[in-house]
Short mmCIF file of C-alpha atoms and ligand atoms in Angstrom, two decimals:
data_model
loop_
_atom_site.label_atom_id
_atom_site.label_comp_id
_atom_site.label_asym_id
_atom_site.label_seq_id
_atom_site.Cartn_x
_atom_site.Cartn_y
_atom_site.Cartn_z
CA GLY Q 895 186.98 151.21 115.22
CA GLN Q 896 184.02 150.53 117.72
CA VAL Q 897 181.35 151.75 114.70
CA LEU Q 898 182.81 149.11 112.29
CA SER Q 899 182.51 146.61 114.83
CA THR Q 900 178.77 147.06 115.79
CA ARG Q 901 178.13 147.05 112.27
CA LYS Q 902 179.06 143.50 111.50
CA HIS Q 903 176.52 142.20 113.16
CA PHE Q 904 174.02 143.53 110.87
CA ILE Q 905 175.76 142.24 107.83
CA PRO Q 906 173.01 139.85 107.09
CA LYS Q 907 174.59 136.22 105.79
CA PRO Q 908 174.33 135.81 101.64
CA LYS Q 909 170.87 133.74 100.68
CA VAL Q 910 172.16 130.88 99.01
CA LYS Q 911 170.22 127.91 97.53
CA ARG Q 912 169.61 125.01 99.47
CA LEU Q 913 168.32 121.30 99.15
CA PRO Q 914 164.90 120.71 100.80
CA GLN Q 915 164.42 120.35 104.10
CA ALA Q 916 160.82 119.06 103.23
CA ILE Q 917 158.90 117.55 100.36
CA ILE Q 918 155.51 117.07 99.33
CA ILE Q 919 155.74 113.66 97.52
CA GLY Q 920 152.20 113.27 96.90
CA VAL Q 921 149.58 112.17 95.59
CA LYS Q 922 149.01 113.34 92.30
CA LYS Q 923 145.59 115.34 92.39
CA GLY Q 924 145.05 115.10 95.66
CA GLY Q 925 145.56 118.89 96.64
CA THR Q 926 149.39 119.31 96.47
CA ARG Q 927 149.33 122.74 94.52
CA ALA Q 928 146.80 124.25 96.78
CA LEU Q 929 148.62 122.89 99.62
CA LEU Q 930 152.30 124.24 98.48
CA GLU Q 931 150.31 127.64 97.68
CA PHE Q 932 148.97 127.93 101.03
CA LEU Q 933 152.52 127.13 102.43
CA LYS Q 934 154.01 129.26 100.68
CA VAL Q 935 151.91 132.14 102.45
CA HIS Q 936 154.27 131.57 105.65
CA PRO Q 937 157.06 134.11 105.84
CA LYS Q 938 159.35 131.20 106.71
CA VAL Q 939 158.71 128.98 103.61
CA LYS Q 940 160.36 129.03 100.35
CA ALA Q 941 159.86 126.72 97.37
CA ALA Q 942 160.43 125.79 94.13
CA GLY Q 943 158.33 126.79 91.26
CA PRO Q 944 157.15 123.97 89.25
CA GLU Q 945 158.12 120.49 89.97
CA PRO Q 946 161.41 119.35 89.91
CA HIS Q 947 160.93 115.72 89.33
CA PHE Q 948 164.57 114.97 90.60
CA PHE Q 949 164.28 111.63 92.02
CA ASP Q 950 162.11 109.93 89.42
CA ASN Q 951 163.03 111.74 86.27
CA PHE Q 952 165.95 113.66 86.68
CA TYR Q 953 168.18 111.60 89.05
CA SER Q 954 171.59 111.33 87.14
CA ARG Q 955 171.86 114.80 86.28
CA GLY Q 956 172.82 115.25 90.05
CA PHE Q 957 172.27 117.10 93.57
CA GLU Q 958 173.48 120.15 92.10
CA TRP Q 959 171.32 120.40 89.66
CA TYR Q 960 168.60 119.80 91.73
CA ARG Q 961 169.94 122.23 94.46
CA ASN Q 962 169.97 124.86 91.75
CA GLN Q 963 166.48 124.31 90.76
CA MET Q 964 165.69 125.73 94.54
CA PRO Q 965 165.13 129.78 95.65
CA ASN Q 966 167.44 131.44 97.78
CA THR Q 967 167.05 131.40 100.88
CA ALA Q 968 168.05 132.80 104.50
CA GLU Q 969 169.51 129.88 107.29
CA ASP Q 970 166.32 130.35 108.71
CA GLU Q 971 163.70 129.78 105.74
CA LEU Q 972 162.47 126.50 105.16
CA THR Q 973 163.30 125.14 101.34
CA VAL Q 974 160.20 122.93 100.05
CA GLU Q 975 159.78 121.17 96.61
CA LYS Q 976 156.58 119.27 95.25
CA THR Q 977 156.84 116.48 92.91
CA PRO Q 978 153.48 114.27 93.44
CA ARG Q 979 154.66 111.27 91.53
CA TYR Q 980 157.76 110.90 94.13
CA PHE Q 981 155.05 108.74 96.21
CA VAL Q 982 154.41 106.24 93.44
CA SER Q 983 157.83 105.65 92.21
CA LYS Q 984 159.67 102.95 93.70
CA GLU Q 985 163.17 103.89 93.59
CA VAL Q 986 162.57 107.48 94.98
CA PRO Q 987 162.41 106.71 98.97
CA GLY Q 988 165.93 104.94 98.92
CA ARG Q 989 167.17 108.21 97.00
CA ILE Q 990 165.85 110.72 99.12
CA TYR Q 991 166.76 108.69 102.25
CA LYS Q 992 170.28 108.71 100.84
CA MET Q 993 170.32 112.54 100.40
CA ASN Q 994 169.00 113.26 103.54
CA LYS Q 995 167.59 110.47 106.05
CA ASP Q 996 166.09 113.51 108.62
CA ILE Q 997 163.96 115.00 105.64
CA LYS Q 998 160.28 115.89 106.41
CA LEU Q 999 157.74 113.93 103.82
CA ILE Q 1000 154.27 115.20 103.50
CA VAL Q 1001 151.36 113.40 101.55
CA VAL Q 1002 148.16 115.04 100.50
CA VAL Q 1003 145.54 112.07 100.46
CA ARG Q 1004 142.33 111.87 99.08
CA ASP Q 1005 139.32 109.34 98.74
CA PRO Q 1006 141.06 107.46 95.87
CA VAL Q 1007 137.81 106.96 93.77
CA THR Q 1008 137.62 110.83 93.33
CA ARG Q 1009 141.53 111.11 92.72
CA ALA Q 1010 140.81 108.44 90.02
CA ILE Q 1011 138.58 110.37 88.47
CA SER Q 1012 139.99 113.66 89.08
CA ASP Q 1013 143.27 112.09 87.26
CA TYR Q 1014 141.18 111.28 84.28
CA THR Q 1015 139.18 114.37 84.18
CA GLN Q 1016 142.82 115.74 83.62
CA SER Q 1017 143.86 113.39 81.19
CA ILE Q 1018 140.87 113.52 78.67
CA LEU Q 1019 141.84 117.20 78.43
CA LYS Q 1020 144.94 116.60 77.27
CA TRP Q 1021 144.26 113.76 75.30
CA PRO Q 1022 140.15 113.89 74.21
CA LYS Q 1023 140.78 110.51 71.94
CA MET Q 1024 140.97 108.67 75.70
CA PRO Q 1025 138.47 106.00 75.71
CA PRO Q 1026 135.73 106.16 78.35
CA PHE Q 1027 136.71 105.62 82.23
CA GLU Q 1028 134.71 102.80 82.42
CA GLU Q 1029 136.59 101.23 79.34
CA LYS Q 1030 139.77 101.76 81.27
CA ALA Q 1031 139.15 100.70 84.56
CA PHE Q 1032 137.46 97.34 84.20
CA ILE Q 1033 139.34 94.35 82.38
CA ASP Q 1034 135.42 92.83 80.95
CA ASN Q 1035 132.32 94.69 79.93
CA SER Q 1036 130.27 93.72 83.07
CA SER Q 1037 132.54 96.35 85.37
CA CYS Q 1038 133.27 93.56 87.44
CA VAL Q 1039 137.23 92.94 87.27
CA VAL Q 1040 139.21 96.18 88.30
CA ASN Q 1041 141.99 96.73 85.84
CA THR Q 1042 144.59 97.39 88.61
CA THR Q 1043 147.43 98.19 86.40
CA TRP Q 1044 145.74 101.42 84.87
CA SER Q 1045 147.73 104.15 86.72
CA LYS Q 1046 144.66 105.92 87.31
CA LEU Q 1047 143.35 103.51 89.82
CA ARG Q 1048 146.88 102.18 91.13
CA ILE Q 1049 148.02 105.35 92.47
CA GLY Q 1050 145.06 105.36 95.14
CA VAL Q 1051 146.50 101.99 96.40
CA TYR Q 1052 147.76 104.07 98.80
CA ALA Q 1053 148.98 101.22 101.60
CA LYS Q 1054 151.02 99.37 98.90
CA HIS Q 1055 152.94 102.55 98.14
CA LEU Q 1056 153.48 103.77 101.84
CA LYS Q 1057 154.91 100.50 102.45
CA LYS Q 1058 157.91 101.18 100.30
CA TRP Q 1059 158.25 104.52 102.50
CA LEU Q 1060 158.12 102.70 105.83
CA LYS Q 1061 160.90 100.86 104.89
CA TYR Q 1062 163.16 103.93 104.95
CA PHE Q 1063 161.36 106.31 107.24
CA PRO Q 1064 159.70 106.24 110.41
CA LEU Q 1065 156.14 107.22 110.14
CA ASN Q 1066 156.50 110.38 112.25
CA GLN Q 1067 158.35 111.74 109.49
CA ILE Q 1068 155.67 111.27 106.90
CA HIS Q 1069 152.87 113.87 107.60
CA PHE Q 1070 149.52 113.50 106.03
CA VAL Q 1071 147.09 116.09 104.93
CA ASN Q 1072 143.73 114.99 104.42
CA GLY Q 1073 142.70 116.22 101.15
CA GLU Q 1074 138.85 116.73 101.64
CA LYS Q 1075 139.66 118.41 104.82
CA LEU Q 1076 141.96 120.85 103.22
CA ILE Q 1077 139.20 122.08 101.18
CA SER Q 1078 136.53 122.26 103.91
CA ASN Q 1079 138.61 123.11 107.07
CA PRO Q 1080 141.89 124.73 105.24
CA VAL Q 1081 142.88 126.15 108.32
CA ASP Q 1082 143.14 123.41 110.90
CA GLU Q 1083 144.67 121.21 107.94
CA MET Q 1084 147.73 124.08 107.71
CA TYR Q 1085 148.18 124.31 111.21
CA LYS Q 1086 148.74 120.67 111.26
CA VAL Q 1087 151.32 121.04 108.49
CA GLN Q 1088 152.82 124.06 110.15
CA ASP Q 1089 153.35 122.41 113.61
CA PHE Q 1090 155.00 119.17 112.27
CA LEU Q 1091 157.11 121.84 110.21
CA GLY Q 1092 158.43 123.15 113.36
CA LEU Q 1093 156.92 126.70 112.08
CA GLN Q 1094 154.75 128.91 114.13
CA ARG Q 1095 151.45 128.86 113.10
CA LEU Q 1096 151.71 132.36 110.87
CA VAL Q 1097 149.17 130.93 108.39
CA THR Q 1098 145.85 131.18 109.89
CA ASP Q 1099 141.63 131.72 109.13
CA SER Q 1100 142.88 135.40 108.21
CA HIS Q 1101 144.32 134.27 104.97
CA PHE Q 1102 141.64 132.43 103.29
CA THR Q 1103 137.92 133.41 101.94
CA PHE Q 1104 135.31 132.24 99.68
CA LYS Q 1105 134.62 134.33 95.95
CA GLY Q 1106 131.71 134.19 94.57
CA SER Q 1107 130.52 130.48 93.44
CA TRP Q 1108 133.60 129.25 93.76
CA ASP Q 1109 133.35 125.98 96.11
CA PHE Q 1110 137.22 126.13 97.26
CA PRO Q 1111 138.97 128.34 99.60
CA CYS Q 1112 141.00 131.22 98.13
CA LEU Q 1113 143.99 132.95 99.28
CA LYS Q 1114 144.21 136.14 100.85
CA LYS Q 1115 148.21 136.45 100.86
CA ASP Q 1116 148.50 139.85 102.02
CA ILE Q 1117 145.84 140.39 104.39
CA LYS Q 1118 146.56 144.18 104.20
CA SER Q 1119 145.55 144.10 100.92
CA ASP Q 1120 141.87 143.53 98.91
CA HIS Q 1121 143.50 140.81 96.70
CA ILE Q 1122 142.23 137.43 96.47
CA HIS Q 1123 144.15 134.75 95.03
CA CYS Q 1124 142.00 131.49 93.38
CA LEU Q 1125 143.48 128.14 92.19
CA ARG Q 1126 140.92 128.44 89.07
CA ARG Q 1127 143.16 127.46 86.22
CA ASN Q 1128 143.40 123.52 86.17
CA LYS Q 1129 141.86 123.04 89.64
CA GLY Q 1130 138.32 122.38 90.83
CA ARG Q 1131 137.43 120.83 87.16
CA GLN Q 1132 134.06 119.20 86.96
CA HIS Q 1133 134.07 115.65 86.89
CA PRO Q 1134 132.07 113.42 84.65
CA ASN Q 1135 129.20 111.60 86.38
CA LEU Q 1136 129.63 107.89 86.60
CA LYS Q 1137 127.05 105.32 87.05
CA PRO Q 1138 126.45 104.41 90.55
CA GLU Q 1139 127.39 100.78 89.99
CA VAL Q 1140 130.85 101.72 88.86
CA LEU Q 1141 131.29 103.76 91.91
CA LYS Q 1142 130.47 100.91 93.94
CA ARG Q 1143 132.61 98.43 92.27
CA LEU Q 1144 135.40 100.86 92.60
CA ARG Q 1145 134.56 101.59 96.52
CA GLU Q 1146 134.85 97.79 96.89
CA PHE Q 1147 137.82 97.65 95.26
CA TYR Q 1148 139.59 100.15 97.41
CA LYS Q 1149 138.11 99.40 100.58
CA PRO Q 1150 140.57 96.49 101.79
CA PHE Q 1151 143.20 99.12 100.88
CA ASN Q 1152 141.70 102.19 102.32
CA LEU Q 1153 141.48 99.68 105.67
CA LYS Q 1154 144.95 98.53 105.86
CA PHE Q 1155 146.38 102.39 104.81
CA TYR Q 1156 144.13 103.47 108.18
CA GLN Q 1157 146.02 100.85 110.00
CA MET Q 1158 149.32 101.84 108.78
CA THR Q 1159 148.76 105.53 109.46
CA GLY Q 1160 146.83 105.28 112.36
CA ILE Q 1161 143.98 107.67 110.64
CA ASP Q 1162 140.79 106.82 109.72
CA PHE Q 1163 140.25 109.29 106.70
CA GLY Q 1164 136.63 107.89 106.12
CA TRP Q 1165 136.91 107.03 102.50
P1 LIG R 1257 139.74 118.75 90.80
O1 LIG R 1257 140.45 119.66 89.99
O2 LIG R 1257 139.70 117.23 90.33
O3 LIG R 1257 138.74 119.42 91.60
P2 LIG R 1257 146.79 118.92 92.64
O4 LIG R 1257 147.26 120.15 92.56
O5 LIG R 1257 147.38 117.82 93.62
O6 LIG R 1257 147.19 118.28 91.37
O7 LIG R 1257 145.36 118.76 93.16
C1 LIG R 1257 144.23 119.18 92.38
C2 LIG R 1257 142.63 119.15 93.14
O8 LIG R 1257 143.26 120.21 94.11
C3 LIG R 1257 141.57 119.95 92.68
O9 LIG R 1257 141.08 118.48 91.71
C4 LIG R 1257 140.70 120.28 93.71
O10 LIG R 1257 139.66 119.44 94.37
C5 LIG R 1257 142.16 120.49 94.71
N1 LIG R 1257 141.97 121.11 95.59
C6 LIG R 1257 142.43 121.34 97.22
N2 LIG R 1257 142.31 122.73 97.39
C7 LIG R 1257 141.76 123.74 96.30
C8 LIG R 1257 141.81 125.15 96.29
N3 LIG R 1257 141.98 125.67 97.40
N4 LIG R 1257 141.40 125.41 95.06
C9 LIG R 1257 141.33 124.67 94.23
N5 LIG R 1257 141.39 123.38 93.96
C10 LIG R 1257 141.76 122.87 95.41
#
């Protein structure tokens, strides 16, 4: 009898699928895949593979469907998903609030000008017949009036989107990852993310390395192995060279919105 009763303590609880406790809500082309890959190195983090798009596209399928998209986890593990479109979808903040008002939200932000060019670069590979960037970005030919309805530019007006989230969530429940620093200093950025998520700092400098002429940090998921994982496919694309006056006009356009965003978050991103 005694043997059996002591053994009982060692029977692990079965792993089950759980709704996420943290969501990477944006932004598209901010470095969201890199962030998720880096986070997944942490032994207590488990993530959904593809982007579930539950709160924007598949909300009618219900929470059980959503839960089924998640990996199996033990009780002390953190379930995470990323769907960058959530940040700019107006129904999403209220829906996430309804699921869990204490959920932790993460947004990777990047200079909205480079973000737009990165987004355009991705689209032109999919739809080669798309008109040149300038033609889409400006209403007139003189490159003066910015077409704010073009999604590639609208996504970068972070202050406007954030306002909708702050109607539901306090600022300290949203963590902002600096997309530029995620490339130049991934270790510090990942320390901040782990602190925010209440995780031990187990993703450290021993997990990052550079390889060959590739400008982005790559992962050494297993410190004991020589294997190096770089996000080469679909990431770190060559951007088209836009005319200086085009870039200048876009910077002018974003300036007030960026300042507003710094004010709202209390962080100067330096764009
Ligand atoms: P570019 O392809 O324009 O360089 P997302 O995953 O949200 O779509 O973001 C893609 C962007 O992540 C890439 O945009 C790249 O700049 C950035 N990124 C950040 N860290 C990276 C890394 N370690 N490896 C590759 N790309 C990274």
